[in-house]
mmCIF file of C-alpha atoms and ligand atoms in Angstrom:
data_model
loop_
_atom_site.group_PDB
_atom_site.id
_atom_site.type_symbol
_atom_site.label_atom_id
_atom_site.label_comp_id
_atom_site.label_asym_id
_atom_site.label_seq_id
_atom_site.Cartn_x
_atom_site.Cartn_y
_atom_site.Cartn_z
ATOM 1 C CA MET W 871 124.852 55.108 196.690
ATOM 2 C CA ASP W 872 127.837 53.377 198.261
ATOM 3 C CA LEU W 873 127.721 51.842 201.705
ATOM 4 C CA ASP W 874 129.781 54.572 203.412
ATOM 5 C CA ASP W 875 127.447 57.270 202.144
ATOM 6 C CA ALA W 876 124.463 55.197 203.263
ATOM 7 C CA LEU W 877 125.877 54.743 206.759
ATOM 8 C CA GLY W 878 126.619 58.451 206.852
ATOM 9 C CA LEU W 879 122.871 59.093 206.916
ATOM 10 C CA ILE W 880 122.623 57.662 210.450
ATOM 11 C CA ALA W 881 122.005 60.565 212.817
ATOM 12 C CA GLY W 882 123.143 60.765 216.449
ATOM 13 C CA VAL W 883 120.367 62.163 218.660
ATOM 14 C CA PRO W 884 121.481 63.204 222.167
ATOM 15 C CA ASP W 885 119.382 62.487 225.258
ATOM 16 C CA PHE W 886 116.934 60.068 223.644
ATOM 17 C CA PRO W 887 115.061 58.153 224.961
ATOM 18 C CA GLU W 888 116.489 59.510 228.208
ATOM 19 C CA PRO W 889 119.226 61.928 229.326
ATOM 20 C CA GLY W 890 122.758 60.717 228.664
ATOM 21 C CA VAL W 891 121.878 58.310 225.838
ATOM 22 C CA LEU W 892 123.076 59.137 222.305
ATOM 23 C CA PHE W 893 120.457 57.442 220.132
ATOM 24 C CA ARG W 894 121.479 56.453 216.584
ATOM 25 C CA ASP W 895 118.547 57.240 214.347
ATOM 26 C CA LEU W 896 118.426 55.118 211.189
ATOM 27 C CA SER W 897 115.222 56.722 209.888
ATOM 28 C CA PRO W 898 117.037 58.807 207.218
ATOM 29 C CA LEU W 899 118.826 55.681 205.994
ATOM 30 C CA PHE W 900 115.596 53.695 205.688
ATOM 31 C CA ALA W 901 113.879 56.581 203.899
ATOM 32 C CA ASP W 902 116.559 56.889 201.193
ATOM 33 C CA ALA W 903 116.099 54.338 198.386
ATOM 34 C CA GLY W 904 119.795 54.124 197.513
ATOM 35 C CA ALA W 905 120.909 53.890 201.129
ATOM 36 C CA PHE W 906 118.341 51.222 201.964
ATOM 37 C CA LYS W 907 119.463 49.185 198.967
ATOM 38 C CA ALA W 908 123.171 49.567 199.812
ATOM 39 C CA VAL W 909 122.604 48.442 203.398
ATOM 40 C CA THR W 910 120.311 45.587 202.351
ATOM 41 C CA ASP W 911 122.900 44.323 199.869
ATOM 42 C CA ALA W 912 125.714 44.618 202.417
ATOM 43 C CA LEU W 913 123.755 42.714 205.068
ATOM 44 C CA ALA W 914 122.812 40.050 202.503
ATOM 45 C CA GLY W 915 126.532 39.680 201.783
ATOM 46 C CA THR W 916 127.284 38.855 205.430
ATOM 47 C CA LEU W 917 125.142 35.698 205.381
ATOM 48 C CA ASP W 918 126.566 32.207 205.056
ATOM 49 C CA PRO W 919 125.023 30.151 202.239
ATOM 50 C CA GLU W 920 123.843 27.643 204.882
ATOM 51 C CA VAL W 921 121.446 30.140 206.476
ATOM 52 C CA GLU W 922 117.853 28.884 206.120
ATOM 53 C CA ALA W 923 115.850 31.701 207.741
ATOM 54 C CA LEU W 924 116.262 35.195 209.164
ATOM 55 C CA ALA W 925 115.089 36.352 212.582
ATOM 56 C CA GLY W 926 114.194 40.053 212.554
ATOM 57 C CA VAL W 927 113.813 41.933 215.838
ATOM 58 C CA GLU W 928 110.824 44.294 216.127
ATOM 59 C CA ALA W 929 110.661 46.871 214.712
ATOM 60 C CA ARG W 930 113.604 48.014 212.595
ATOM 61 C CA GLY W 931 114.935 44.482 212.407
ATOM 62 C CA PHE W 932 111.695 43.559 210.606
ATOM 63 C CA LEU W 933 112.486 46.001 207.794
ATOM 64 C CA LEU W 934 116.021 44.744 207.399
ATOM 65 C CA ALA W 935 115.094 41.063 207.618
ATOM 66 C CA ALA W 936 112.268 41.511 205.114
ATOM 67 C CA ALA W 937 114.483 43.246 202.569
ATOM 68 C CA VAL W 938 117.425 40.850 203.031
ATOM 69 C CA GLY W 939 115.068 37.868 203.055
ATOM 70 C CA TYR W 940 113.616 38.959 199.729
ATOM 71 C CA ALA W 941 117.097 39.513 198.286
ATOM 72 C CA ARG W 942 118.347 36.107 199.437
ATOM 73 C CA GLY W 943 115.140 34.104 199.054
ATOM 74 C CA LEU W 944 114.736 33.489 202.796
ATOM 75 C CA GLY W 945 111.751 33.660 205.112
ATOM 76 C CA VAL W 946 111.551 35.885 208.174
ATOM 77 C CA VAL W 947 110.905 34.863 211.782
ATOM 78 C CA LEU W 948 109.302 37.777 213.623
ATOM 79 C CA ILE W 949 110.874 38.363 217.055
ATOM 80 C CA ARG W 950 108.246 40.464 218.789
ATOM 81 C CA LYS W 951 107.707 42.653 221.793
ATOM 82 C CA PRO W 952 105.338 41.108 224.358
ATOM 83 C CA GLY W 953 101.598 40.886 223.915
ATOM 84 C CA LYS W 954 101.533 40.951 220.106
ATOM 85 C CA LEU W 955 101.562 37.270 219.250
ATOM 86 C CA PRO W 956 98.483 35.026 219.427
ATOM 87 C CA ARG W 957 100.635 31.898 219.874
ATOM 88 C CA VAL W 958 103.948 32.095 221.707
ATOM 89 C CA ALA W 959 106.707 29.487 221.576
ATOM 90 C CA GLY W 960 108.905 31.252 224.123
ATOM 91 C CA ARG W 961 109.586 34.480 225.973
ATOM 92 C CA VAL W 962 112.831 35.963 227.355
ATOM 93 C CA ASP W 963 113.165 39.020 229.631
ATOM 94 C CA TYR W 964 116.427 40.973 229.556
ATOM 95 C CA ALA W 965 118.086 44.252 230.587
ATOM 96 C CA LEU W 966 118.501 47.078 228.052
ATOM 97 C CA GLU W 967 120.917 50.039 227.903
ATOM 98 C CA TYR W 968 117.862 51.886 229.219
ATOM 99 C CA GLY W 969 115.234 49.848 231.124
ATOM 100 C CA THR W 970 114.140 46.270 230.603
ATOM 101 C CA ALA W 971 112.520 44.477 227.702
ATOM 102 C CA THR W 972 110.995 41.195 226.622
ATOM 103 C CA VAL W 973 111.081 39.359 223.306
ATOM 104 C CA GLU W 974 108.752 36.605 222.150
ATOM 105 C CA LEU W 975 108.978 33.959 219.441
ATOM 106 C CA PRO W 976 105.870 32.858 217.525
ATOM 107 C CA ALA W 977 104.852 29.237 217.913
ATOM 108 C CA GLY W 978 105.344 26.813 215.063
ATOM 109 C CA VAL W 979 107.556 28.873 212.748
ATOM 110 C CA VAL W 980 111.044 27.535 213.532
ATOM 111 C CA ARG W 981 111.919 23.861 213.252
ATOM 112 C CA PRO W 982 114.594 22.066 215.278
ATOM 113 C CA GLY W 983 117.964 22.153 213.529
ATOM 114 C CA GLN W 984 117.023 25.066 211.286
ATOM 115 C CA ARG W 985 119.931 27.505 210.758
ATOM 116 C CA VAL W 986 118.792 31.019 211.532
ATOM 117 C CA ALA W 987 120.645 34.331 211.219
ATOM 118 C CA ILE W 988 119.577 37.200 213.484
ATOM 119 C CA LEU W 989 119.206 40.686 211.962
ATOM 120 C CA ASP W 990 118.814 43.985 213.777
ATOM 121 C CA ASP W 991 119.668 47.630 213.237
ATOM 122 C CA VAL W 992 121.876 48.371 216.254
ATOM 123 C CA LEU W 993 123.941 46.184 218.579
ATOM 124 C CA ALA W 994 124.247 48.071 221.875
ATOM 125 C CA THR W 995 124.604 46.025 225.104
ATOM 126 C CA GLY W 996 123.832 42.840 223.187
ATOM 127 C CA GLY W 997 120.876 41.991 225.427
ATOM 128 C CA THR W 998 118.335 41.927 222.606
ATOM 129 C CA VAL W 999 120.387 39.682 220.360
ATOM 130 C CA ALA W 1000 121.385 37.414 223.267
ATOM 131 C CA ALA W 1001 117.708 37.038 224.247
ATOM 132 C CA THR W 1002 116.772 36.350 220.622
ATOM 133 C CA GLY W 1003 119.458 33.698 220.363
ATOM 134 C CA LYS W 1004 118.165 32.020 223.521
ATOM 135 C CA LEU W 1005 114.588 32.060 222.177
ATOM 136 C CA LEU W 1006 115.716 30.352 218.983
ATOM 137 C CA GLU W 1007 117.939 27.796 220.685
ATOM 138 C CA ASP W 1008 115.242 26.948 223.233
ATOM 139 C CA VAL W 1009 113.140 25.580 220.353
ATOM 140 C CA GLY W 1010 116.099 23.715 218.867
ATOM 141 C CA ALA W 1011 117.138 26.129 216.118
ATOM 142 C CA VAL W 1012 120.819 26.756 215.340
ATOM 143 C CA VAL W 1013 121.888 30.406 215.503
ATOM 144 C CA ASP W 1014 124.218 30.763 212.532
ATOM 145 C CA SER W 1015 125.244 34.396 212.963
ATOM 146 C CA VAL W 1016 124.202 37.903 213.889
ATOM 147 C CA SER W 1017 124.216 40.800 211.405
ATOM 148 C CA VAL W 1018 123.619 44.422 212.360
ATOM 149 C CA VAL W 1019 124.006 47.764 210.646
ATOM 150 C CA LEU W 1020 125.706 49.495 213.549
ATOM 151 C CA GLU W 1021 127.628 48.233 216.583
ATOM 152 C CA LEU W 1022 128.143 50.589 219.515
ATOM 153 C CA ALA W 1023 131.499 49.240 220.699
ATOM 154 C CA ALA W 1024 131.532 51.152 223.991
ATOM 155 C CA LEU W 1025 128.507 49.164 225.178
ATOM 156 C CA ARG W 1026 130.431 45.918 224.690
ATOM 157 C CA GLY W 1027 127.634 43.957 223.067
ATOM 158 C CA ARG W 1028 130.077 41.323 221.843
ATOM 159 C CA ASP W 1029 130.827 40.421 225.474
ATOM 160 C CA ALA W 1030 127.227 39.148 225.724
ATOM 161 C CA LEU W 1031 127.666 37.239 222.451
ATOM 162 C CA THR W 1032 130.989 35.469 222.881
ATOM 163 C CA ASN W 1033 129.659 32.279 221.294
ATOM 164 C CA ARG W 1034 128.226 34.109 218.262
ATOM 165 C CA LYS W 1035 129.576 35.144 214.871
ATOM 166 C CA VAL W 1036 128.766 38.865 214.705
ATOM 167 C CA HIS W 1037 128.845 41.001 211.538
ATOM 168 C CA ALA W 1038 128.498 44.775 211.834
ATOM 169 C CA LEU W 1039 128.505 47.050 208.777
ATOM 170 C CA GLN W 1040 129.847 49.859 210.963
ATOM 171 C CA VAL W 1041 131.432 49.907 214.419
ATOM 172 C CA CYS W 1042 131.563 53.167 216.335
HETATM 173 P P1 LIG K 1901 120.839 46.097 223.126
HETATM 174 O O1 LIG K 1901 119.878 45.044 223.522
HETATM 175 O O2 LIG K 1901 121.977 45.570 222.288
HETATM 176 O O3 LIG K 1901 121.311 46.923 224.292
HETATM 177 O O4 LIG K 1901 120.031 47.142 222.244
HETATM 178 C C1 LIG K 1901 119.735 46.859 220.947
HETATM 179 C C2 LIG K 1901 118.282 47.023 220.679
HETATM 180 O O5 LIG K 1901 117.830 48.293 221.118
HETATM 181 C C3 LIG K 1901 118.036 46.941 219.183
HETATM 182 O O6 LIG K 1901 116.833 46.246 218.940
HETATM 183 C C4 LIG K 1901 117.961 48.374 218.757
HETATM 184 O O7 LIG K 1901 116.934 48.568 217.815
HETATM 185 C C5 LIG K 1901 117.689 49.157 220.027
HETATM 186 N N1 LIG K 1901 118.655 50.244 220.228
HETATM 187 C C6 LIG K 1901 119.477 50.435 221.285
HETATM 188 N N2 LIG K 1901 120.186 51.549 221.126
HETATM 189 C C7 LIG K 1901 119.822 52.065 219.950
HETATM 190 C C8 LIG K 1901 120.220 53.222 219.206
HETATM 191 O O8 LIG K 1901 121.060 54.039 219.601
HETATM 192 N N3 LIG K 1901 119.617 53.388 218.016
HETATM 193 C C9 LIG K 1901 118.694 52.514 217.534
HETATM 194 N N4 LIG K 1901 118.163 52.760 216.324
HETATM 195 N N5 LIG K 1901 118.301 51.447 218.195
HETATM 196 C C10 LIG K 1901 118.853 51.224 219.389
#
């Protein structure tokens, strides 16, 4: 399957998780073997050769980071929602398109100076990726770039990421 067909499997779901929000559902894309491979390959192609590790944001970012990490021979740093990690290196609270959220970084998995690329499914307001970048930089890592499947341009996520190199497979 080519990348355009793969991205065409993303469904827009109105009024989820609350009225007025058009949620982009990537479940059909993940469930289709050809689409998942096309998107994995395309994301892998966005990475600089200098990247040493991938940070995947819970939960869909885990799937993407795991697949891309396998394809590129890179390990995955799990950026988690609060209360899941037994040892926490850092925690950042931030505002979402809907509500607030927190991300946590596991202790002892990122070394100072390590070049890390952030992977997630959707870039909306940019709060999640900005918080993830802060978590990584707070422990001395270098954020190489950000790669997402879909960027929702109207939510101006890039405005929160002016110092970042951002790759999006699709912008809508
Ligand atoms: P942001 O922090 O950029 O506002 O939101 C991005 C985060 O929320 C990502 O981790 C993403 O998984 C989730 N998210 C926000 N909006 C959507 C959406 O429409 N579809 C999906 N699949 N995830 C979304």
